[in-house]
Each structure stands twice: as C-alpha cells, then as structure tokens.
PDB file of C-alpha atoms in Angstrom:
ATOM      1  CA  MET A   1     168.772  88.056  45.464  1.00 66.00           C
ATOM      2  CA  PRO A   2     169.734  91.678  44.637  1.00 84.00           C
ATOM      3  CA  VAL A   3     168.830  93.116  48.042  1.00 89.00           C
ATOM      4  CA  LEU A   4     170.755  96.352  47.446  1.00 91.00           C
ATOM      5  CA  GLU A   5     169.002  97.060  44.129  1.00 92.00           C
ATOM      6  CA  VAL A   6     165.550  96.386  45.590  1.00 93.00           C
ATOM      7  CA  THR A   7     166.292  98.573  48.620  1.00 94.00           C
ATOM      8  CA  CYS A   8     167.539 101.412  46.415  1.00 95.00           C
ATOM      9  CA  SER A   9     164.425 101.089  44.267  1.00 94.00           C
ATOM     10  CA  LEU A  10     162.145 101.259  47.314  1.00 95.00           C
ATOM     11  CA  ILE A  11     163.987 104.314  48.665  1.00 96.00           C
ATOM     12  CA  GLY A  12     163.862 105.951  45.230  1.00 96.00           C
ATOM     13  CA  TRP A  13     160.075 105.566  44.856  1.00 96.00           C
ATOM     14  CA  LEU A  14     159.535 106.713  48.442  1.00 96.00           C
ATOM     15  CA  CYS A  15     161.695 109.807  47.881  1.00 96.00           C
ATOM     16  CA  LEU A  16     159.792 110.606  44.688  1.00 96.00           C
ATOM     17  CA  TYR A  17     156.512 110.371  46.613  1.00 96.00           C
ATOM     18  CA  LEU A  18     157.783 112.666  49.377  1.00 95.00           C
ATOM     19  CA  LEU A  19     159.068 115.140  46.786  1.00 95.00           C
ATOM     20  CA  LEU A  20     155.673 115.181  45.076  1.00 94.00           C
ATOM     21  CA  CYS A  21     153.959 115.675  48.438  1.00 93.00           C
ATOM     22  CA  CYS A  22     156.118 118.754  49.035  1.00 92.00           C
ATOM     23  CA  THR A  23     155.633 120.046  45.488  1.00 90.00           C
ATOM     24  CA  PHE A  24     151.880 119.462  45.358  1.00 89.00           C
ATOM     25  CA  SER A  25     151.113 120.076  49.027  1.00 86.00           C
ATOM     26  CA  LYS A  26     147.513 121.103  48.273  1.00 88.00           C
ATOM     27  CA  ARG A  27     146.781 117.797  46.543  1.00 91.00           C
ATOM     28  CA  THR A  28     145.640 114.625  48.295  1.00 91.00           C
ATOM     29  CA  PRO A  29     148.071 111.808  49.158  1.00 92.00           C
ATOM     30  CA  GLU A  30     146.349 109.629  46.547  1.00 93.00           C
ATOM     31  CA  TRP A  31     147.050 112.230  43.842  1.00 93.00           C
ATOM     32  CA  ASN A  32     150.783 112.095  44.614  1.00 94.00           C
ATOM     33  CA  CYS A  33     150.799 108.311  44.940  1.00 94.00           C
ATOM     34  CA  ARG A  34     149.142 107.971  41.542  1.00 94.00           C
ATOM     35  CA  LEU A  35     151.793 110.245  40.058  1.00 95.00           C
ATOM     36  CA  VAL A  36     154.385 107.791  41.383  1.00 96.00           C
ATOM     37  CA  THR A  37     152.339 104.915  39.945  1.00 94.00           C
ATOM     38  CA  LEU A  38     152.157 106.676  36.573  1.00 95.00           C
ATOM     39  CA  SER A  39     155.935 107.282  36.621  1.00 95.00           C
ATOM     40  CA  HIS A  40     156.583 103.640  37.478  1.00 95.00           C
ATOM     41  CA  GLY A  41     154.182 102.453  34.775  1.00 93.00           C
ATOM     42  CA  VAL A  42     155.931 104.430  32.038  1.00 95.00           C
ATOM     43  CA  LEU A  43     159.429 103.515  33.256  1.00 95.00           C
ATOM     44  CA  ILE A  44     158.805  99.797  33.756  1.00 95.00           C
ATOM     45  CA  VAL A  45     157.005  99.417  30.418  1.00 95.00           C
ATOM     46  CA  LEU A  46     159.992 100.944  28.614  1.00 95.00           C
ATOM     47  CA  LEU A  47     162.456  98.892  30.674  1.00 95.00           C
ATOM     48  CA  THR A  48     160.686  95.544  30.258  1.00 94.00           C
ATOM     49  CA  ALA A  49     160.042  96.276  26.567  1.00 94.00           C
ATOM     50  CA  TYR A  50     163.816  96.592  26.114  1.00 95.00           C
ATOM     51  CA  VAL A  51     164.385  93.419  28.140  1.00 94.00           C
ATOM     52  CA  VAL A  52     161.799  91.380  26.216  1.00 92.00           C
ATOM     53  CA  PHE A  53     162.132  92.703  22.654  1.00 92.00           C
ATOM     54  CA  VAL A  54     165.773  93.830  22.460  1.00 91.00           C
ATOM     55  CA  ASP A  55     167.980  92.249  25.138  1.00 88.00           C
ATOM     56  CA  GLY A  56     166.177  88.886  25.182  1.00 81.00           C
ATOM     57  CA  PRO A  57     165.756  86.015  25.388  1.00 89.00           C
ATOM     58  CA  TRP A  58     162.213  85.638  23.997  1.00 89.00           C
ATOM     59  CA  PRO A  59     159.825  84.577  26.824  1.00 88.00           C
ATOM     60  CA  LEU A  60     157.612  82.412  24.586  1.00 87.00           C
ATOM     61  CA  THR A  61     160.506  80.096  23.734  1.00 87.00           C
ATOM     62  CA  HIS A  62     162.897  80.475  26.692  1.00 87.00           C
ATOM     63  CA  ALA A  63     160.596  80.288  29.730  1.00 87.00           C
ATOM     64  CA  GLY A  64     162.399  79.025  32.816  1.00 87.00           C
ATOM     65  CA  THR A  65     165.899  80.027  31.684  1.00 89.00           C
ATOM     66  CA  GLU A  66     168.500  81.688  33.901  1.00 91.00           C
ATOM     67  CA  ASN A  67     168.019  85.399  34.606  1.00 91.00           C
ATOM     68  CA  THR A  68     170.143  87.949  32.774  1.00 92.00           C
ATOM     69  CA  GLU A  69     171.536  91.105  34.394  1.00 92.00           C
ATOM     70  CA  MET A  70     168.937  93.310  32.683  1.00 94.00           C
ATOM     71  CA  GLN A  71     166.098  91.041  33.755  1.00 94.00           C
ATOM     72  CA  THR A  72     167.319  91.123  37.353  1.00 94.00           C
ATOM     73  CA  PHE A  73     167.618  94.911  37.241  1.00 95.00           C
ATOM     74  CA  ALA A  74     164.099  95.341  35.839  1.00 94.00           C
ATOM     75  CA  LEU A  75     162.634  92.970  38.436  1.00 95.00           C
ATOM     76  CA  ALA A  76     164.428  94.791  41.265  1.00 95.00           C
ATOM     77  CA  VAL A  77     163.087  98.182  40.123  1.00 95.00           C
ATOM     78  CA  CYS A  78     159.562  96.774  39.907  1.00 95.00           C
ATOM     79  CA  LEU A  79     159.755  94.943  43.243  1.00 95.00           C
ATOM     80  CA  GLY A  80     160.878  98.096  45.061  1.00 95.00           C
ATOM     81  CA  TYR A  81     157.859  99.936  43.641  1.00 95.00           C
ATOM     82  CA  PHE A  82     155.434  97.180  44.655  1.00 94.00           C
ATOM     83  CA  PHE A  83     156.803  97.245  48.215  1.00 95.00           C
ATOM     84  CA  PHE A  84     156.195 101.004  48.296  1.00 95.00           C
ATOM     85  CA  ASP A  85     152.720 100.749  46.769  1.00 93.00           C
ATOM     86  CA  ILE A  86     151.408  97.913  48.919  1.00 92.00           C
ATOM     87  CA  GLY A  87     152.687  99.736  52.022  1.00 92.00           C
ATOM     88  CA  TRP A  88     150.865 102.904  50.913  1.00 93.00           C
ATOM     89  CA  CYS A  89     147.661 100.954  50.187  1.00 91.00           C
ATOM     90  CA  VAL A  90     147.731  99.289  53.610  1.00 90.00           C
ATOM     91  CA  CYS A  91     148.359 102.669  55.259  1.00 90.00           C
ATOM     92  CA  TYR A  92     145.517 104.506  53.505  1.00 90.00           C
ATOM     93  CA  ARG A  93     143.224 101.498  52.868  1.00 85.00           C
ATOM     94  CA  THR A  94     142.310 102.591  49.344  1.00 82.00           C
ATOM     95  CA  GLU A  95     142.254  99.228  47.546  1.00 81.00           C
ATOM     96  CA  GLY A  96     139.906  96.247  47.693  1.00 82.00           C
ATOM     97  CA  PRO A  97     140.820  92.577  48.221  1.00 84.00           C
ATOM     98  CA  VAL A  98     141.228  91.782  44.500  1.00 80.00           C
ATOM     99  CA  MET A  99     143.794  94.548  43.925  1.00 83.00           C
ATOM    100  CA  MET A 100     145.636  93.651  47.130  1.00 86.00           C
ATOM    101  CA  ALA A 101     145.726  90.014  45.998  1.00 84.00           C
ATOM    102  CA  HIS A 102     147.174  91.185  42.662  1.00 83.00           C
ATOM    103  CA  HIS A 103     149.878  93.178  44.488  1.00 87.00           C
ATOM    104  CA  ALA A 104     150.698  90.224  46.758  1.00 89.00           C
ATOM    105  CA  ALA A 105     150.863  87.794  43.816  1.00 87.00           C
ATOM    106  CA  SER A 106     153.098  90.204  41.867  1.00 89.00           C
ATOM    107  CA  ILE A 107     155.494  90.571  44.802  1.00 92.00           C
ATOM    108  CA  ALA A 108     155.588  86.798  45.355  1.00 91.00           C
ATOM    109  CA  GLY A 109     156.240  86.107  41.668  1.00 90.00           C
ATOM    110  CA  ILE A 110     159.076  88.632  41.405  1.00 93.00           C
ATOM    111  CA  LEU A 111     160.613  87.409  44.675  1.00 93.00           C
ATOM    112  CA  LEU A 112     160.570  83.813  43.426  1.00 92.00           C
ATOM    113  CA  ALA A 113     162.184  84.784  40.118  1.00 92.00           C
ATOM    114  CA  LEU A 114     164.932  86.701  41.948  1.00 93.00           C
ATOM    115  CA  PHE A 115     165.524  84.077  44.652  1.00 92.00           C
ATOM    116  CA  MET A 116     165.721  81.155  42.206  1.00 91.00           C
ATOM    117  CA  GLY A 117     167.632  83.148  39.581  1.00 90.00           C
ATOM    118  CA  GLU A 118     165.425  81.861  36.766  1.00 89.00           C
ATOM    119  CA  SER A 119     162.176  82.568  34.873  1.00 89.00           C
ATOM    120  CA  GLY A 120     163.134  86.239  34.614  1.00 89.00           C
ATOM    121  CA  CYS A 121     162.254  86.485  30.918  1.00 91.00           C
ATOM    122  CA  GLU A 122     158.605  85.390  31.296  1.00 90.00           C
ATOM    123  CA  THR A 123     158.252  87.391  34.525  1.00 92.00           C
ATOM    124  CA  CYS A 124     159.406  90.524  32.683  1.00 93.00           C
ATOM    125  CA  GLY A 125     156.982  89.646  29.894  1.00 91.00           C
ATOM    126  CA  VAL A 126     154.110  89.415  32.383  1.00 91.00           C
ATOM    127  CA  ILE A 127     155.125  92.746  33.959  1.00 92.00           C
ATOM    128  CA  PHE A 128     155.220  94.391  30.516  1.00 93.00           C
ATOM    129  CA  GLY A 129     151.719  93.135  29.673  1.00 90.00           C
ATOM    130  CA  SER A 130     150.347  94.010  33.110  1.00 88.00           C
ATOM    131  CA  GLU A 131     151.804  97.516  33.290  1.00 91.00           C
ATOM    132  CA  LEU A 132     151.114  98.469  29.660  1.00 91.00           C
ATOM    133  CA  THR A 133     147.574  99.567  30.553  1.00 91.00           C
ATOM    134  CA  ASN A 134     148.545 101.167  33.870  1.00 92.00           C
ATOM    135  CA  PRO A 135     149.350 104.668  32.518  1.00 93.00           C
ATOM    136  CA  LEU A 136     145.906 104.725  30.876  1.00 93.00           C
ATOM    137  CA  LEU A 137     144.290 103.723  34.164  1.00 91.00           C
ATOM    138  CA  GLN A 138     146.060 106.558  35.990  1.00 93.00           C
ATOM    139  CA  THR A 139     145.221 109.030  33.189  1.00 94.00           C
ATOM    140  CA  ARG A 140     141.570 108.079  33.573  1.00 92.00           C
ATOM    141  CA  TRP A 141     141.724 108.834  37.304  1.00 93.00           C
ATOM    142  CA  PHE A 142     143.386 112.217  36.754  1.00 94.00           C
ATOM    143  CA  LEU A 143     140.809 113.143  34.113  1.00 93.00           C
ATOM    144  CA  ARG A 144     138.076 112.426  36.666  1.00 92.00           C
ATOM    145  CA  GLN A 145     139.760 114.599  39.278  1.00 92.00           C
ATOM    146  CA  LEU A 146     140.132 117.477  36.805  1.00 91.00           C
ATOM    147  CA  GLY A 147     136.542 117.192  35.573  1.00 91.00           C
ATOM    148  CA  LEU A 148     137.635 116.202  32.059  1.00 89.00           C
ATOM    149  CA  TYR A 149     136.558 112.558  32.063  1.00 88.00           C
ATOM    150  CA  ASP A 150     133.154 113.055  30.384  1.00 85.00           C
ATOM    151  CA  SER A 151     134.702 114.082  27.077  1.00 85.00           C
ATOM    152  CA  LEU A 152     136.079 112.635  23.870  1.00 87.00           C
ATOM    153  CA  VAL A 153     139.485 112.257  25.553  1.00 90.00           C
ATOM    154  CA  GLY A 154     137.946 110.231  28.389  1.00 88.00           C
ATOM    155  CA  ASP A 155     136.131 107.971  25.910  1.00 88.00           C
ATOM    156  CA  ALA A 156     139.354 107.465  23.920  1.00 91.00           C
ATOM    157  CA  VAL A 157     141.301 106.540  27.073  1.00 91.00           C
ATOM    158  CA  ASP A 158     138.630 104.031  28.132  1.00 90.00           C
ATOM    159  CA  LEU A 159     138.438 102.454  24.675  1.00 90.00           C
ATOM    160  CA  LEU A 160     142.219 102.134  24.358  1.00 92.00           C
ATOM    161  CA  PHE A 161     142.425 100.671  27.876  1.00 92.00           C
ATOM    162  CA  ILE A 162     139.783  98.011  27.143  1.00 91.00           C
ATOM    163  CA  VAL A 163     141.318  97.069  23.776  1.00 91.00           C
ATOM    164  CA  LEU A 164     144.867  96.837  25.174  1.00 91.00           C
ATOM    165  CA  PHE A 165     143.783  94.853  28.220  1.00 89.00           C
ATOM    166  CA  ALA A 166     141.809  92.353  26.137  1.00 90.00           C
ATOM    167  CA  THR A 167     144.430  91.893  23.411  1.00 91.00           C
ATOM    168  CA  VAL A 168     147.663  92.039  25.432  1.00 89.00           C
ATOM    169  CA  ARG A 169     146.894  90.976  28.979  1.00 86.00           C
ATOM    170  CA  VAL A 170     144.297  88.340  28.111  1.00 88.00           C
ATOM    171  CA  GLY A 171     145.047  87.489  24.470  1.00 90.00           C
ATOM    172  CA  VAL A 172     148.858  87.466  24.453  1.00 89.00           C
ATOM    173  CA  GLY A 173     148.770  86.523  28.141  1.00 88.00           C
ATOM    174  CA  THR A 174     146.966  83.289  27.265  1.00 90.00           C
ATOM    175  CA  VAL A 175     149.716  82.348  24.791  1.00 90.00           C
ATOM    176  CA  MET A 176     152.419  83.129  27.359  1.00 88.00           C
ATOM    177  CA  PHE A 177     150.544  81.185  30.034  1.00 88.00           C
ATOM    178  CA  TYR A 178     150.394  78.144  27.743  1.00 89.00           C
ATOM    179  CA  CYS A 179     154.111  78.411  26.917  1.00 88.00           C
ATOM    180  CA  GLU A 180     154.990  78.614  30.609  1.00 87.00           C
ATOM    181  CA  LEU A 181     152.868  75.590  31.513  1.00 88.00           C
ATOM    182  CA  THR A 182     154.305  73.457  28.711  1.00 88.00           C
ATOM    183  CA  SER A 183     157.928  74.521  29.211  1.00 87.00           C
ATOM    184  CA  PRO A 184     160.033  71.698  30.747  1.00 88.00           C
ATOM    185  CA  ARG A 185     162.447  74.270  32.251  1.00 89.00           C
ATOM    186  CA  THR A 186     159.872  76.223  34.291  1.00 87.00           C
ATOM    187  CA  SER A 187     159.603  75.085  37.919  1.00 87.00           C
ATOM    188  CA  LEU A 188     156.285  73.929  39.371  1.00 88.00           C
ATOM    189  CA  ILE A 189     156.054  76.839  41.801  1.00 89.00           C
ATOM    190  CA  MET A 190     156.432  79.368  38.964  1.00 88.00           C
ATOM    191  CA  LYS A 191     153.747  77.556  36.996  1.00 88.00           C
ATOM    192  CA  LEU A 192     151.412  77.789  40.000  1.00 89.00           C
ATOM    193  CA  GLY A 193     152.213  81.503  40.228  1.00 85.00           C
ATOM    194  CA  GLY A 194     151.324  81.823  36.551  1.00 86.00           C
ATOM    195  CA  VAL A 195     147.962  80.174  37.238  1.00 88.00           C
ATOM    196  CA  ALA A 196     147.251  82.725  39.991  1.00 86.00           C
ATOM    197  CA  MET A 197     148.190  85.735  37.840  1.00 84.00           C
ATOM    198  CA  TYR A 198     146.234  84.420  34.857  1.00 86.00           C
ATOM    199  CA  GLY A 199     143.179  83.864  37.047  1.00 88.00           C
ATOM    200  CA  LEU A 200     143.400  87.422  38.403  1.00 84.00           C
ATOM    201  CA  ALA A 201     143.668  88.756  34.841  1.00 87.00           C
ATOM    202  CA  TRP A 202     140.341  87.124  34.009  1.00 89.00           C
ATOM    203  CA  VAL A 203     138.745  88.543  37.160  1.00 87.00           C
ATOM    204  CA  PHE A 204     139.797  92.017  36.001  1.00 86.00           C
ATOM    205  CA  MET A 205     138.667  91.242  32.440  1.00 88.00           C
ATOM    206  CA  VAL A 206     135.148  90.374  33.616  1.00 90.00           C
ATOM    207  CA  ASP A 207     134.931  93.636  35.583  1.00 88.00           C
ATOM    208  CA  ILE A 208     136.227  95.614  32.601  1.00 87.00           C
ATOM    209  CA  ALA A 209     133.745  93.919  30.241  1.00 89.00           C
ATOM    210  CA  ARG A 210     130.891  94.860  32.580  1.00 90.00           C
ATOM    211  CA  PHE A 211     132.146  98.434  32.731  1.00 84.00           C
ATOM    212  CA  GLY A 212     132.455  98.611  28.935  1.00 85.00           C
ATOM    213  CA  TYR A 213     128.929  97.252  28.479  1.00 85.00           C
ATOM    214  CA  LYS A 214     127.403  99.702  30.965  1.00 86.00           C
ATOM    215  CA  LYS A 215     129.250 102.696  29.514  1.00 80.00           C
ATOM    216  CA  SER A 216     128.411 101.851  25.906  1.00 81.00           C
ATOM    217  CA  ARG A 217     124.774 101.307  26.852  1.00 83.00           C
ATOM    218  CA  ALA A 218     124.652 104.663  28.668  1.00 80.00           C
ATOM    219  CA  LYS A 219     126.325 106.389  25.688  1.00 74.00           C
ATOM    220  CA  TYR A 220     123.815 104.846  23.275  1.00 71.00           C
ATOM    221  CA  LYS A 221     120.890 105.869  25.482  1.00 79.00           C
ATOM    222  CA  LYS A 222     122.209 109.437  25.677  1.00 75.00           C
ATOM    223  CA  TRP A 223     122.687 109.525  21.901  1.00 70.00           C
ATOM    224  CA  MET A 224     119.104 108.336  21.332  1.00 74.00           C
ATOM    225  CA  GLU A 225     117.763 110.997  23.705  1.00 73.00           C
ATOM    226  CA  ASN A 226     119.738 113.737  21.928  1.00 69.00           C
ATOM    227  CA  HIS A 227     118.596 112.408  18.538  1.00 63.00           C
ATOM    228  CA  LYS A 228     114.931 112.480  19.601  1.00 70.00           C
ATOM    229  CA  LEU A 229     115.385 115.977  21.043  1.00 71.00           C
ATOM    230  CA  LYS A 230     116.819 117.206  17.733  1.00 69.00           C
ATOM    231  CA  GLU A 231     113.933 115.613  15.817  1.00 64.00           C
ATOM    232  CA  ASN A 232     111.395 117.288  18.105  1.00 64.00           C
ATOM    233  CA  ASN A 233     113.107 120.663  17.696  1.00 62.00           C
ATOM    234  CA  THR A 234     113.159 120.221  13.906  1.00 60.00           C
ATOM    235  CA  GLN A 235     109.460 119.373  13.884  1.00 57.00           C
ATOM    236  CA  LYS A 236     108.672 122.453  15.991  1.00 59.00           C
ATOM    237  CA  VAL A 237     110.644 124.703  13.645  1.00 50.00           C
ATOM    238  CA  ASP A 238     108.902 123.177  10.614  1.00 53.00           C
ATOM    239  CA  GLY A 239     105.537 123.728  12.331  1.00 57.00           C
ATOM    240  CA  HIS A 240     106.260 127.405  12.953  1.00 56.00           C
ATOM    241  CA  LEU A 241     107.348 127.833   9.315  1.00 49.00           C
ATOM    242  CA  ASP A 242     104.098 126.230   8.098  1.00 55.00           C
ATOM    243  CA  LYS A 243     102.014 128.559  10.295  1.00 57.00           C
ATOM    244  CA  SER A 244     103.912 131.619   9.045  1.00 56.00           C
ATOM    245  CA  ASP A 245     103.300 130.548   5.456  1.00 54.00           C
TER     246      ASP A 245
END
C-alpha cells in the first residue's frame, strides 16, 4: 500500500483547493472545488490513458494481474483526490446518496487494488472510463454559473456527455465487466466491486437518459413554437402586401 503517495496526493489536491480559494476569493467554495475536480479529471484521464493504452497490460485480457508501478502511481493519485472530494462533500453536504455511494465504491475499489497489489489494470480502465466524461460535467456546471448554458455550446457539451457516457461507460464498460467476471485471475471481492460499480453506472445512465429525453422534448417544443411564430409573421406580412396591392 503506497501510503506516502496517497498522502502526498491528498495534500496536493488540498493545497490546490486552498490556492484557488485565495485566488478566486469572491467565488463560492463549490466553484473552487469544481476547478479541482476539473483538474483531476483532465490529469487522471491522461494518466490512465497512458497506463491502459501505452504502458499496459491490456485490461480486457489481463484482468487480475499484478499491479505495475505506473498503475500503482495512477491509483494513488486518484485515491488522494477521492479522499479530498468525499471530505469536501461531507463538509458542505452538496451531493446526494447515489453520488456518495459512487465515491465510497470508488475509494473501496482503489483501496482493494492497492492493498492486494493486483487488478490494477482493470481498475485503471474503469477510472479512465468513469472520469472521461467528468470534464464535460464540470464544464456544464461552469456554463450554468456564467449564464452560457442555454446556447449551442451548452447543447454540444450535453450531447457529447450523453454519447460518451453511453458508449464508453456503459458500452465498453459492459465488455470490461464481462471480462472481469470471466477472468480466473480476478479475486471474488474485486468481482463483487465490479458488480457494484456497474450497477451504479446503470443508475446514472437511466438518469441521463431521462434528462436527454426531457431536454430534447423541450428543444423540439421550442422549435415548433418558433416555427409557428415565423409562419404567423409571414402570413401577416403577406396580408399587408395584399391589402397594399
């Protein structure tokens, strides 16, 4: 268990948060915390992408194998962040039970992988898939705060988020989940952790599907209203032209 690395990671994320609080003193604590979350999302996606696609081994074929140094490092960086974030969420009570359960399951899964010294490759793969959509989620929140959400940029962010979540976290996640369950090397406790994370992914997917349906329906309704308004205006203009003739 790399206690020193995890501790340094926790201190690093906490120091970044405090620095942001000093720099953006007029902003809310959540604004600064989400900046930390955005920074972690970008960093951990790049780090786990290197671990999964470059350093290896491939998680779909080597689930349950011994952790490499890069896998351990990536897990330690991520675990330190999750300790910071769950502490912040408890302090400010900003998240609901589902998100807190996701944080707790993530911490437990990373701890198990570090304690046992195995299953690091699939754990890094899960982190990559889970955090890939996180920067988009934070961007969406910042757009709302800046009053820029109801725009083409906001629609593009939402669409990309939904597509990535469905294809990577649920689609590719299903393949990885199957590989983990069928791997003879993966321990039972890690397989149970995979069941929990996969179940939470579907809970989020249902919520996202509902959101996508409601937003697309509202957009279509607004488009129809604007279309009817344009038709009415055109008819009025044509009527005035006929009277003038």
